[in-house]
XYZ file of C-alpha atoms in Angstrom:
672
model
C -47.079 12.315 -16.232
C -47.525 11.026 -13.202
C -44.797 7.306 -12.738
C -47.338 4.762 -13.797
C -48.461 6.270 -17.089
C -45.498 7.620 -17.672
C -44.664 3.280 -17.586
C -47.977 2.498 -19.016
C -46.253 4.951 -22.269
C -42.832 4.193 -22.495
C -43.929 -0.305 -22.662
C -46.120 1.090 -25.213
C -43.030 2.276 -26.747
C -40.989 -1.152 -26.393
C -44.073 -3.282 -27.673
C -43.722 -0.989 -31.170
C -39.997 -1.510 -30.627
C -40.054 -5.312 -30.710
C -43.122 -6.145 -33.340
C -42.201 -2.638 -36.622
C -38.861 -3.146 -34.906
C -38.654 1.074 -35.478
C -37.529 4.149 -33.329
C -40.780 4.958 -31.062
C -40.780 8.448 -31.461
C -42.228 9.055 -27.330
C -38.517 7.428 -25.815
C -35.362 9.868 -25.903
C -33.220 9.244 -28.274
C -30.856 7.820 -25.305
C -32.561 5.183 -24.900
C -34.137 3.838 -28.156
C -30.165 3.925 -28.862
C -30.312 1.780 -25.906
C -32.730 -0.636 -27.646
C -31.002 -1.435 -30.891
C -28.002 -1.479 -29.389
C -29.277 -4.533 -27.503
C -31.848 -5.820 -31.115
C -27.797 -5.406 -32.290
C -26.232 -7.299 -30.059
C -28.592 -10.549 -30.500
C -30.190 -10.089 -27.248
C -34.001 -11.798 -27.125
C -36.272 -10.020 -24.585
C -37.600 -13.230 -23.766
C -34.344 -13.705 -21.641
C -34.998 -14.130 -18.278
C -31.957 -14.605 -16.601
C -28.291 -12.824 -17.298
C -24.918 -14.990 -17.967
C -23.763 -16.100 -14.356
C -20.249 -16.368 -13.838
C -18.986 -19.476 -10.951
C -17.199 -19.740 -8.557
C -13.660 -19.304 -10.401
C -14.020 -16.329 -12.795
C -15.072 -15.004 -9.064
C -12.476 -15.312 -7.370
C -10.164 -13.560 -10.318
C -12.341 -10.831 -10.849
C -12.675 -9.943 -7.212
C -8.857 -10.014 -7.283
C -8.476 -7.708 -10.084
C -11.196 -5.486 -8.234
C -8.611 -5.595 -5.095
C -8.347 -1.772 -5.169
C -12.015 -0.887 -5.458
C -13.414 -2.787 -3.529
C -11.252 -1.848 -0.845
C -12.259 1.897 -1.550
C -16.197 0.154 -1.189
C -15.943 -1.215 1.502
C -17.162 1.016 3.546
C -19.811 1.899 1.468
C -21.205 -1.279 1.392
C -20.903 -1.791 4.726
C -23.394 0.923 5.612
C -26.117 -0.173 2.384
C -26.469 -3.193 4.700
C -28.239 -0.690 7.361
C -29.103 1.492 5.639
C -30.382 -0.233 2.503
C -31.157 -2.906 5.211
C -35.329 -2.585 5.415
C -35.277 0.050 2.327
C -36.042 -2.972 -0.429
C -33.159 -2.180 -1.897
C -29.558 -3.399 -2.169
C -26.581 -1.639 -4.083
C -24.443 -3.685 -6.229
C -20.694 -2.859 -7.016
C -19.076 -4.060 -10.662
C -16.266 -3.845 -12.593
C -15.564 -2.403 -16.135
C -16.933 -5.313 -18.019
C -20.290 -4.798 -15.791
C -18.869 -8.517 -13.586
C -20.969 -7.833 -10.260
C -17.884 -8.191 -7.636
C -20.016 -6.870 -4.361
C -23.648 -6.585 -3.329
C -25.535 -5.063 -0.147
C -27.842 -4.227 1.691
C -31.703 -5.785 2.004
C -31.628 -9.295 2.881
C -34.283 -10.266 0.719
C -33.807 -8.123 -2.673
C -30.149 -9.365 -2.622
C -31.903 -13.267 -2.657
C -35.187 -12.543 -4.772
C -32.145 -10.551 -7.348
C -30.820 -14.500 -7.804
C -34.272 -15.450 -9.977
C -32.109 -12.952 -12.291
C -29.021 -13.754 -11.848
C -28.699 -10.537 -10.441
C -26.104 -10.919 -8.152
C -22.626 -11.800 -7.180
C -20.773 -12.942 -10.502
C -22.927 -12.205 -12.866
C -22.430 -10.667 -16.097
C -24.852 -7.455 -16.550
C -23.847 -5.942 -20.116
C -25.360 -4.175 -21.936
C -24.808 -6.447 -25.334
C -25.543 -9.886 -22.882
C -29.038 -8.930 -20.918
C -29.876 -5.979 -22.630
C -31.031 -2.011 -21.578
C -30.131 -1.324 -17.578
C -28.936 0.240 -15.638
C -25.388 -1.112 -14.963
C -23.934 -1.674 -18.579
C -25.782 1.171 -20.422
C -23.732 3.262 -17.870
C -21.045 1.345 -19.301
C -22.034 2.128 -22.407
C -22.212 5.886 -21.896
C -20.103 6.348 -19.776
C -22.617 8.361 -17.133
C -25.141 7.936 -14.295
C -28.454 6.910 -14.987
C -31.232 5.551 -14.318
C -33.310 2.200 -15.900
C -37.075 1.692 -14.935
C -38.957 -0.435 -14.972
C -40.438 -1.058 -18.622
C -36.944 0.640 -19.854
C -36.249 -2.091 -19.622
C -35.087 -4.710 -22.915
C -35.888 -8.303 -21.232
C -39.363 -8.956 -19.925
C -38.610 -11.043 -16.747
C -36.342 -7.956 -15.438
C -38.475 -5.114 -15.708
C -39.544 -6.222 -12.231
C -36.373 -4.201 -10.997
C -35.997 0.019 -11.057
C -31.986 0.382 -10.727
C -29.940 3.925 -11.242
C -25.954 3.499 -11.990
C -23.143 5.741 -11.846
C -19.514 5.156 -13.258
C -16.454 4.139 -11.699
C -13.456 6.446 -12.843
C -9.925 5.902 -11.156
C -9.179 9.794 -10.159
C -6.085 9.994 -11.284
C -5.980 9.409 -15.265
C -9.945 8.623 -15.365
C -9.349 4.942 -16.184
C -13.617 3.463 -15.817
C -12.862 0.905 -12.720
C -16.528 -0.899 -12.047
C -20.277 0.702 -11.741
C -22.082 1.443 -8.902
C -25.353 0.758 -8.554
C -28.580 1.016 -6.192
C -32.037 -1.376 -7.019
C -34.621 -2.599 -5.926
C -37.860 -3.935 -7.390
C -40.545 -1.046 -9.109
C -42.842 -1.310 -5.680
C -39.843 0.058 -3.683
C -39.399 3.308 -5.897
C -37.781 5.523 -4.185
C -36.105 8.645 -6.386
C -33.389 9.551 -4.854
C -31.459 5.870 -5.461
C -29.331 8.017 -8.420
C -28.576 10.818 -6.687
C -26.963 8.162 -3.734
C -25.835 5.849 -6.227
C -24.745 8.679 -7.722
C -22.644 10.121 -4.106
C -21.016 6.720 -3.106
C -19.576 6.492 -6.441
C -17.612 10.463 -5.157
C -16.882 8.698 -2.264
C -15.030 5.728 -3.929
C -13.470 7.640 -6.694
C -11.855 10.080 -3.848
C -9.996 6.992 -1.601
C -9.079 6.215 -4.021
C -7.431 8.644 -4.668
C -6.307 9.228 -1.490
C -5.238 6.010 -1.269
C -3.235 6.614 -4.969
C -1.439 10.071 -3.426
C -0.377 7.979 -0.321
C 1.145 5.033 -2.869
C 2.775 7.542 -5.533
C 4.383 9.557 -1.622
C 6.147 5.849 0.039
C 7.716 5.746 -4.512
C 8.782 9.102 -4.134
C 10.763 8.582 -0.586
C 11.946 5.275 -2.535
C 13.257 6.987 -5.568
C 14.835 9.646 -3.075
C 16.991 6.910 -0.824
C 18.203 5.294 -4.247
C 19.228 9.097 -6.238
C 21.588 9.081 -4.274
C 23.069 6.261 -4.855
C 22.913 6.227 -8.635
C 23.567 9.671 -9.596
C 25.150 8.930 -12.867
C 21.391 6.756 -13.713
C 18.364 7.931 -15.205
C 15.079 7.124 -13.392
C 11.507 6.189 -13.873
C 8.591 6.000 -11.160
C 5.412 4.425 -12.072
C 2.615 3.009 -9.979
C 0.542 -0.381 -10.639
C -1.291 1.299 -12.464
C 1.027 1.793 -15.110
C 1.128 5.901 -14.938
C 4.740 8.640 -14.237
C 4.230 9.232 -11.064
C 8.051 10.675 -11.727
C 11.586 10.866 -14.197
C 14.451 12.448 -14.527
C 14.674 14.380 -17.428
C 16.730 13.585 -19.435
C 15.853 10.039 -20.093
C 11.779 11.715 -20.166
C 12.928 13.742 -22.830
C 14.837 11.379 -24.368
C 12.349 8.730 -24.684
C 9.085 11.079 -25.026
C 11.715 10.990 -28.163
C 12.078 8.478 -29.559
C 8.702 7.164 -29.013
C 5.796 8.338 -31.261
C 3.285 6.529 -29.409
C 4.630 8.895 -26.133
C 6.148 7.360 -22.863
C 3.337 8.006 -21.232
C 1.185 5.200 -22.994
C 3.978 3.309 -23.450
C 4.771 2.619 -19.312
C 0.742 1.989 -18.870
C 1.292 -0.761 -21.490
C 4.028 -1.816 -19.437
C 3.331 -1.843 -16.533
C -1.037 -1.071 -15.599
C -2.113 -3.390 -18.256
C 0.203 -6.735 -16.719
C 0.693 -8.420 -13.312
C 3.532 -7.344 -11.527
C 5.169 -11.058 -11.129
C 5.686 -9.867 -15.493
C 7.045 -6.212 -15.144
C 10.402 -6.544 -14.899
C 10.164 -8.329 -18.703
C 7.720 -6.010 -20.520
C 10.232 -3.193 -18.525
C 13.504 -5.644 -19.864
C 11.695 -6.104 -23.701
C 10.892 -2.754 -24.060
C 14.347 -0.962 -22.561
C 17.302 -3.285 -23.289
C 19.279 -1.879 -20.326
C 16.799 -0.676 -17.935
C 16.597 -3.084 -14.213
C 13.626 -2.896 -12.268
C 12.333 -3.272 -8.916
C 9.654 -3.318 -8.110
C 8.083 -1.359 -4.423
C 6.136 -3.141 -1.827
C 4.120 -2.245 0.996
C 2.809 -5.381 3.200
C 3.587 -7.461 1.243
C 1.602 -5.804 -2.152
C 3.217 -4.026 -5.340
C 2.472 -0.210 -5.247
C 4.009 0.127 -8.446
C 7.751 0.264 -9.518
C 10.993 2.005 -9.775
C 12.615 1.388 -13.754
C 16.813 2.320 -13.529
C 17.524 3.380 -17.047
C 21.603 1.524 -16.439
C 23.783 3.973 -19.366
C 25.060 1.805 -22.128
C 28.458 2.794 -21.391
C 28.359 0.452 -18.301
C 25.428 -1.739 -19.899
C 28.340 -3.918 -21.640
C 29.833 -4.672 -17.617
C 32.915 -2.050 -17.624
C 33.935 0.009 -15.097
C 30.996 2.071 -13.338
C 31.657 4.184 -10.154
C 28.423 2.222 -8.574
C 26.508 -0.450 -8.866
C 25.043 -3.126 -12.086
C 22.002 -3.641 -10.446
C 19.226 -2.749 -8.292
C 19.171 -5.184 -4.841
C 16.593 -7.814 -5.857
C 12.986 -7.697 -4.699
C 13.311 -10.041 -2.311
C 15.788 -7.408 -0.961
C 13.411 -4.120 -0.863
C 15.535 -1.421 0.015
C 15.306 0.412 3.363
C 16.697 4.293 4.324
C 17.857 6.064 6.715
C 15.084 8.373 5.495
C 12.269 5.751 6.205
C 12.432 5.664 9.516
C 10.055 8.284 11.202
C 11.395 10.816 13.406
C 11.857 14.570 13.258
C 13.606 14.677 17.481
C 17.572 16.052 18.393
C 17.897 11.969 19.442
C 16.862 10.611 15.955
C 18.457 12.956 13.728
C 22.316 12.232 15.736
C 21.224 8.026 15.299
C 20.799 8.611 12.159
C 24.022 11.058 10.937
C 25.457 7.913 12.490
C 24.417 5.683 11.012
C 25.028 6.648 7.238
C 28.462 7.824 8.304
C 29.263 4.163 9.556
C 27.219 2.653 6.372
C 29.945 4.281 4.268
C 32.766 1.208 5.857
C 32.773 -2.190 6.875
C 33.397 -2.364 10.717
C 31.204 -4.419 12.811
C 28.250 -2.307 14.345
C 26.387 -2.925 17.878
C 23.073 -1.369 17.543
C 21.812 -1.029 21.629
C 18.991 -0.054 22.448
C 15.394 -1.918 24.417
C 12.972 -3.978 22.899
C 11.255 -2.489 20.457
C 12.409 0.161 19.618
C 13.631 -0.278 15.471
C 16.930 -1.868 16.214
C 15.934 -4.083 12.675
C 15.042 -0.719 10.446
C 18.870 1.106 11.906
C 20.769 -2.222 10.400
C 18.770 -2.604 7.834
C 19.469 1.078 6.830
C 23.292 0.534 7.134
C 22.977 -2.446 4.959
C 21.822 -0.228 1.466
C 22.650 2.989 2.177
C 27.258 0.628 2.275
C 28.610 -0.540 -0.436
C 26.171 -4.215 -0.286
C 23.687 -2.646 -1.089
C 23.025 -5.431 -3.083
C 23.724 -8.651 -1.004
C 21.666 -10.232 1.172
C 20.720 -8.908 4.234
C 20.242 -12.185 6.921
C 18.749 -11.990 10.266
C 19.106 -14.896 13.253
C 17.404 -14.272 16.666
C 20.109 -15.376 18.767
C 18.004 -15.577 22.005
C 14.291 -18.147 20.748
C 16.020 -21.377 19.664
C 18.198 -23.343 21.736
C 21.522 -24.220 21.511
C 21.498 -26.910 19.689
C 19.306 -24.918 16.975
C 21.200 -22.162 16.888
C 24.688 -23.654 16.294
C 22.328 -25.629 12.782
C 21.498 -22.928 12.144
C 24.626 -20.265 12.857
C 27.247 -22.541 11.341
C 24.633 -25.219 8.870
C 25.673 -28.957 8.468
C 26.741 -31.213 6.945
C 25.573 -34.833 5.200
C 24.421 -37.153 8.456
C 25.050 -34.138 11.329
C 21.799 -35.354 13.468
C 19.415 -37.686 12.823
C 16.518 -35.907 11.601
C 19.753 -33.452 9.126
C 18.780 -32.749 5.203
C 20.009 -35.696 3.234
C 23.058 -32.999 2.609
C 23.478 -31.117 3.992
C 22.405 -27.314 4.659
C 23.856 -23.849 4.580
C 24.135 -21.400 7.294
C 23.179 -18.062 7.622
C 26.966 -17.217 7.679
C 27.364 -18.701 4.575
C 23.511 -17.205 2.697
C 24.610 -13.739 3.907
C 28.169 -13.830 2.038
C 28.383 -11.126 0.019
C 26.432 -9.425 2.616
C 25.131 -8.075 6.311
C 24.066 -10.887 8.750
C 21.878 -9.373 11.479
C 22.748 -10.803 14.907
C 19.604 -9.966 17.142
C 19.574 -10.123 20.817
C 23.547 -11.740 20.592
C 23.745 -11.666 24.042
C 21.391 -14.610 24.819
C 23.689 -16.872 23.004
C 25.517 -18.979 24.902
C 29.725 -18.858 25.724
C 30.569 -22.144 24.334
C 28.680 -21.094 21.013
C 30.791 -17.007 21.198
C 34.145 -18.558 20.200
C 33.005 -19.959 17.223
C 31.126 -17.016 16.280
C 35.222 -14.960 16.828
C 36.677 -17.443 15.219
C 34.816 -17.161 11.688
C 34.386 -12.989 11.983
C 38.779 -13.586 12.377
C 39.128 -15.701 9.413
C 36.708 -15.032 7.005
C 36.078 -19.718 6.848
C 33.299 -21.275 8.670
C 32.873 -24.415 9.322
C 29.861 -26.584 9.023
C 28.685 -28.602 11.628
C 29.936 -32.441 11.687
C 32.183 -31.177 8.349
C 35.572 -30.311 8.214
C 35.988 -28.693 4.737
C 36.098 -24.982 5.152
C 34.156 -22.260 3.428
C 35.662 -18.773 2.981
C 33.155 -16.620 3.572
C 32.256 -12.427 3.183
C 30.234 -10.486 5.393
C 29.776 -8.008 7.721
C 28.002 -7.776 10.643
C 25.725 -6.034 12.630
C 24.450 -7.171 16.071
C 22.058 -5.709 17.586
C 21.404 -6.524 22.321
C 19.018 -4.420 24.327
C 21.393 -6.096 27.241
C 24.257 -3.661 28.432
C 26.949 -6.405 27.060
C 29.887 -4.777 28.716
C 28.465 -5.571 32.079
C 27.624 -9.455 31.305
C 31.430 -9.385 29.726
C 32.086 -8.150 33.700
C 29.450 -10.955 34.881
C 31.034 -13.564 32.573
C 28.256 -13.784 30.357
C 30.103 -13.239 28.102
C 33.468 -13.353 25.705
C 35.528 -10.258 25.449
C 37.072 -10.207 23.408
C 34.026 -11.481 20.782
C 32.964 -7.979 22.191
C 35.854 -6.384 21.320
C 35.987 -7.434 18.230
C 31.017 -7.084 17.578
C 31.284 -3.866 18.807
C 34.251 -1.200 16.941
C 31.382 1.507 16.822
C 28.382 1.709 19.245
C 25.240 3.034 17.368
C 22.179 3.434 20.671
C 18.438 3.581 19.702
C 16.084 6.181 21.732
C 13.377 4.584 23.718
C 9.902 5.583 22.376
C 9.315 7.727 25.917
C 12.269 10.194 24.657
C 11.635 11.112 21.945
C 8.557 13.533 21.804
C 6.435 15.120 19.525
C 8.122 11.595 17.285
C 4.923 10.091 19.262
C 2.568 11.596 17.473
C 4.492 10.952 13.934
C 4.571 7.341 14.406
C 0.781 7.191 15.507
C 0.214 8.847 12.763
C 2.239 6.924 10.326
C 1.597 3.738 11.773
C -2.680 4.799 11.619
C -2.331 5.269 7.883
C -0.923 2.357 7.224
C -3.478 -0.072 9.094
C -6.032 2.489 7.234
C -4.398 1.404 4.289
C -4.790 -2.548 5.057
C -7.978 -2.066 5.724
C -9.184 -0.330 2.979
C -9.915 2.605 5.334
C -9.652 6.013 5.724
C -7.151 8.281 7.275
C -7.621 7.965 11.277
C -7.917 10.911 12.811
C -6.631 11.673 16.679
C -8.009 13.376 19.142
C -6.745 15.973 21.039
C -6.660 14.229 24.867
C -5.621 11.007 22.321
C -2.413 12.062 22.012
C -2.017 13.522 25.807
C -2.876 10.292 26.458
C 0.426 8.897 24.097
C 2.505 11.345 25.298
C 1.884 10.856 29.054
C 2.636 6.657 28.617
C 5.492 5.178 28.667
C 5.678 2.340 26.373
C 7.916 -0.198 27.939
C 7.602 -1.733 24.631
C 8.764 1.226 22.334
C 7.785 1.274 18.977
C 6.339 -2.496 17.947
C 3.678 -1.184 21.155
C 2.322 1.872 19.495
C 1.771 0.135 16.680
C -0.232 -2.944 17.880
C -2.333 -0.117 19.711
C -2.844 1.478 16.676
C -3.871 -1.304 15.012
C -6.420 -2.316 16.786
C -7.708 0.879 17.129
C -8.287 1.488 13.876
C -9.347 -1.878 13.315
C -12.119 -1.867 16.513
C -13.024 1.934 15.234
C -16.914 2.821 14.689
C -15.278 5.956 12.351
C -12.491 7.589 11.251
C -11.902 10.458 14.884
C -10.282 8.518 17.849
C -10.840 9.431 20.734
C -10.080 8.179 24.497
C -13.014 5.207 23.914
C -10.781 3.798 21.609
C -7.642 3.575 23.498
C -7.170 -0.471 24.980
C -8.320 -0.473 28.474
C -5.057 -0.892 30.186
C -2.966 1.714 28.661
C -5.553 3.771 29.310
C -5.340 2.401 32.869
C -1.903 2.642 33.015
C -1.954 6.102 32.175
C -5.364 6.394 35.110
C -7.685 7.279 32.726
C -11.150 6.992 34.008
C -13.043 3.432 32.420
C -16.649 2.511 32.625
C -19.813 3.991 32.019
C -18.912 7.756 32.893
C -16.262 7.839 30.746
C -17.297 9.304 27.909
C -19.272 11.544 29.770
C -15.888 12.244 31.661
C -13.609 12.129 28.667
C -12.933 15.922 27.289
C -15.525 18.141 24.282
C -12.705 18.989 22.042
C -13.268 19.028 18.812
C -10.837 16.620 17.976
C -6.740 17.098 15.797
C -6.801 17.696 11.664
C -4.632 14.359 9.671
C -1.075 13.717 11.201
C -0.372 12.619 8.059
C 3.215 12.497 7.413
C 2.102 12.766 3.654
C 0.126 15.732 2.411
C -2.820 15.539 1.049
C -6.664 17.857 0.436
C -8.995 15.742 1.554
C -12.092 15.618 0.175
C -15.220 15.766 1.333
C -16.824 12.318 1.377
C -19.386 13.291 -2.150
C -17.799 15.898 -3.690
C -16.392 16.074 -7.327
C -12.222 16.052 -7.393
C -10.700 18.366 -8.398
C -8.992 18.126 -11.858
C -5.674 17.104 -11.640
C -4.165 20.564 -12.428
C -5.908 22.473 -9.980
C -5.412 20.234 -7.894
C -1.635 20.262 -8.379
C -2.221 24.309 -8.489
C -3.341 23.816 -5.011
C -0.319 21.775 -3.723
C 2.220 24.405 -5.108
C 0.572 27.096 -3.944
C 0.295 26.148 -0.472
C 3.744 24.674 0.005
C 5.248 28.269 -1.583
C 3.167 29.813 1.391
C 4.228 27.829 4.253
C 7.841 28.103 3.177
C 7.382 31.996 2.714
C 5.818 31.782 6.329
C 8.814 30.029 8.048
C 11.309 32.889 6.425
C 12.240 29.877 4.144
C 13.081 27.219 7.167
C 12.547 24.088 5.293
C 12.101 22.128 8.372
C 9.961 23.753 9.970
C 8.201 23.877 6.441
C 7.543 20.602 6.599
C 6.458 20.388 10.268
C 3.403 22.861 8.718
C 2.919 20.528 5.829
C 2.901 17.138 7.743
C 5.125 16.086 5.501
C 9.341 14.444 4.824
C 11.972 16.981 4.563
C 11.971 14.966 2.162
C 10.213 14.696 0.098
C 9.826 18.526 0.222
C 13.297 19.110 -1.155
C 11.782 16.958 -4.402
C 8.949 19.223 -4.270
C 10.012 21.984 -4.837
C 13.051 20.982 -7.010
C 10.487 19.957 -8.970
C 8.202 24.257 -8.404
C 12.262 25.040 -9.209
C 12.281 23.156 -12.388
C 8.890 23.750 -14.158
C 10.077 27.503 -13.590
C 13.439 27.141 -15.556
C 11.631 24.844 -18.799
């Protein structure tokens, strides 16, 4: 039967169904069932448009579907090009059939507004009858609805193909990808295209989830040494249990008839991050919760099940609470770098963290001095206290004084009528981090010295002493001993703040760390933009190794961010490197640049997280199969490295801490 005859037959069956109310034998059971559901829902065939929501609801739905939209962004962008002249459009809906985005032929998009086939339209089957979006949601499968198969007559001018999008971890239904166009432009490949795009989105969601799981596990590992006597759960933003210490899982599984996994999913996965802690404490009264954030976005949490013997305030060898969400934990293991100089700096930093001595961190601009300062704070006894930074070189003298010491009511014109605490007071019980300490005006240095010696601060314009207990971590890119000899820095203050010194090496002296950092920064930049992790060509990596990086890691971050943001594809080549970097390295430019670039194939992805990246249109394997494949690959590399775990981690492209955690899990599984 040709397509026109097929449409005529379906149209007659539709008329028979409406007039006689019986299921026509000439159509498929699936289509007949959808028509029956439409009639039962009270949909009238004369309906010409789907319900349409206003801007506030559209904004709310798009925010709820942010992860889906980010994963679909590359396909939506491509749709503007490859559907622009094909009389078709791509539609993305959420799990209820609410359209959150469209892209493609502008004429078709404009034509869709007649039926509210547009952003804000609600295309669930119960609202507008049989249609590809709504019926795919009901049947949880890919489906094509052409012309007369639609339940509402005015919608029969469309041909639509749709497929559900489910999260590859847990299988949660997230939405639908739909390819729609007028009947006159029917393309039998539309369904295949929708399925391919759906699989691409699912694969990207899986990659993002794996990266987030690795970040959550890194945070867990950095805390585990401080909470050896406590039990912990690691949960991602969807409420999926990423990791749990064995005893707490066994105990909670036994105590909960419906199972720990469903409990955690209800508490975390179905709630806004602002409600996670409240929900957790209702279910686990003795628990604390820390939200883990990346670039300000909550990606999951760590739940600490406190020992009941200490929950009531009894003596404890460990802190009673987790650091607040406003003071995110940052451990030494999160500082990227495997070169000997960085290993030595990290090890020395760990030793310094365990005492209360003032520390002077020295290094060029952009080497990451504040990362070490934060890690020292988080690895020491003041982990739950505040971390208060102040840049002494970025303010005029009077402003530094009021920021550092605070001021009393009416101390000067424009002062807050209630007075204000300074950074020293705000750091009480924690760490005061003074950046560019060498820039502090000479006359203020004596006041800071007095605070450090007496533990008492006086606000400007006030005579009331305020007791403070702070640890000082100072940072400088100058040679302070030379500044002392030149009379620009007080000798007595220098000896007070530089009880111990920690030198951070510049990036140009860190060898292959440049490659590791570029991969990490590229991965983070791509995550922010909702793109796959980029690959750096060998020629780019060679340039990175040879460039002197006067701005160090900060400069590298800016370069990589710009390359990822402006790149047209996932492979970053010399043409993507900013021109000033190429000029400094003596690389060619201009019209002949592309022709002169080496033809070496791109290097494999250099990321600090293990991931088997599926082809864009490959159907994801089951989670169990992926775990088995990952385990086999890891054990094979450990064996190939002769048991040298540092070498095995390097070959796998993962942090050693990640490798240790996975091997420990494999041992636990074998013991069980």
